[in-house]
CSV table of C-alpha atoms in Angstrom, one decimal:
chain,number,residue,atom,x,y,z
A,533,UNK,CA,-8.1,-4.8,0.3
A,534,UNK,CA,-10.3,-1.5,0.6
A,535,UNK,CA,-8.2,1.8,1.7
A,536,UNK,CA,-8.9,5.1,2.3
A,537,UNK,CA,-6.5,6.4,0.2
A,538,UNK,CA,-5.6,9.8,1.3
A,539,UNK,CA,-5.2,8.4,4.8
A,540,UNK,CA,-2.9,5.6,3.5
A,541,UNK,CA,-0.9,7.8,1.4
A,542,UNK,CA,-0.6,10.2,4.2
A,543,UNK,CA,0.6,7.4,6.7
A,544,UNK,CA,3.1,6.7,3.8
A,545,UNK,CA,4.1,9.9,3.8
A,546,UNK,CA,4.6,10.9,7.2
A,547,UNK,CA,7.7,7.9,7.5
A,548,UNK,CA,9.1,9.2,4.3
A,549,UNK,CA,8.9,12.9,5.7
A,550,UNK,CA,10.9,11.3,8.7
A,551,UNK,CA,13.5,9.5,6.6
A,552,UNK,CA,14.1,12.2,4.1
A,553,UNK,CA,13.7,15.3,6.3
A,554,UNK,CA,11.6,18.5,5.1
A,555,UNK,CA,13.3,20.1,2.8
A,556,UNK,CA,13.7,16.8,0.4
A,557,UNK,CA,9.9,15.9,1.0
A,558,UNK,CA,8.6,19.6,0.5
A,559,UNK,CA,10.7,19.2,-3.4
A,560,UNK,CA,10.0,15.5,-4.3
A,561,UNK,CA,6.7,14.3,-2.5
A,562,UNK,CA,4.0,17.0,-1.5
A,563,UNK,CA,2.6,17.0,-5.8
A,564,UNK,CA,2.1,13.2,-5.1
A,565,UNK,CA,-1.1,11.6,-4.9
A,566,UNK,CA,-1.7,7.9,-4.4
A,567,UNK,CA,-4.6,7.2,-6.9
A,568,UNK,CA,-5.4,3.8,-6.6
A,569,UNK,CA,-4.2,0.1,-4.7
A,570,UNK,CA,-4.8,-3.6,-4.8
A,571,UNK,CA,-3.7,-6.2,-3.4
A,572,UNK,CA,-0.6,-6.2,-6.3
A,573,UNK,CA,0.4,-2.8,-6.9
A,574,UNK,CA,0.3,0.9,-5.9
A,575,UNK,CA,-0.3,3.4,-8.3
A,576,UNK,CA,0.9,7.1,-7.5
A,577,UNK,CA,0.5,10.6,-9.5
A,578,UNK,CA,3.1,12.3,-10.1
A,579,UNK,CA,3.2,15.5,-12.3
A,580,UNK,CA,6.3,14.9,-14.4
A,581,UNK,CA,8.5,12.0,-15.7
A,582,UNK,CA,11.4,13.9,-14.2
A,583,UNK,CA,9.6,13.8,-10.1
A,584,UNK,CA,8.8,10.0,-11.3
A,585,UNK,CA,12.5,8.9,-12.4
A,586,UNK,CA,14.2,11.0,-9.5
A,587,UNK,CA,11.9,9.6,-6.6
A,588,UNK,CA,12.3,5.8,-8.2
A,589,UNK,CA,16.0,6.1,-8.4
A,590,UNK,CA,16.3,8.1,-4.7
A,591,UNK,CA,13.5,6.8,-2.5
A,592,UNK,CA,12.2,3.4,-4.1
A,593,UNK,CA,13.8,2.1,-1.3
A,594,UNK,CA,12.5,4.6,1.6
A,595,UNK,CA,8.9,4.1,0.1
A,596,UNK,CA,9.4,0.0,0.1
A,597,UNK,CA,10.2,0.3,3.8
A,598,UNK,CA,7.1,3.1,4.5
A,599,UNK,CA,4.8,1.0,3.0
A,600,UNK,CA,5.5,-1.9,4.4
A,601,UNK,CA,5.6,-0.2,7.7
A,602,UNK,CA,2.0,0.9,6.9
A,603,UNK,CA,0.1,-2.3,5.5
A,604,UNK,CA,1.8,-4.9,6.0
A,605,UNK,CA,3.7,-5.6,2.8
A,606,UNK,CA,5.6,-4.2,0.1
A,607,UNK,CA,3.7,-3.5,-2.7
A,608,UNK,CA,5.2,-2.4,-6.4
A,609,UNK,CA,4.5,1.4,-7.2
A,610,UNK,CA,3.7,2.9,-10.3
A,611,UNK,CA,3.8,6.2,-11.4
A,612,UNK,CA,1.2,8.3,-13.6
């Protein structure tokens, strides 16, 4: 299942940025970057364990939905 990533994550994105409004997105999701996706799992950047822990326990749920919007499915993300 071949991506371009930047213009997947950036699809991604653009729904969570609609969900979450600007100011939220500007603090938890503008240092994200998606670095890599199968057909099993997502795996996204992050630059801290603390922007890791708050998006998983306040927007797993918006980013299940925004990429399943975008390919198809819902895919497990994890967090580097």
């Amino acid at each position: 299942m071949p991506f371009d990533l930047t213009n997947l994550w950036n699809k991604i994105l653009e729904y969570i940025k609609q969900e979450i409004g600007e100011q939220a997105f500007e603090n938890w999701f503008t240092q994200t970057k998606l670095i890599s996706v199968s057909d099993e799992i997502m795996v996204v950047e992050v630059p801290s364990n603390f922007l890791k822990d708050w998006i998983h326990d306040h927007y797993r749920d918006i980013m299940n939905i925004a990429i399943l919007k975008t390919i198809g499915k819902v895919l497990p993300v994890k967090f580097e």
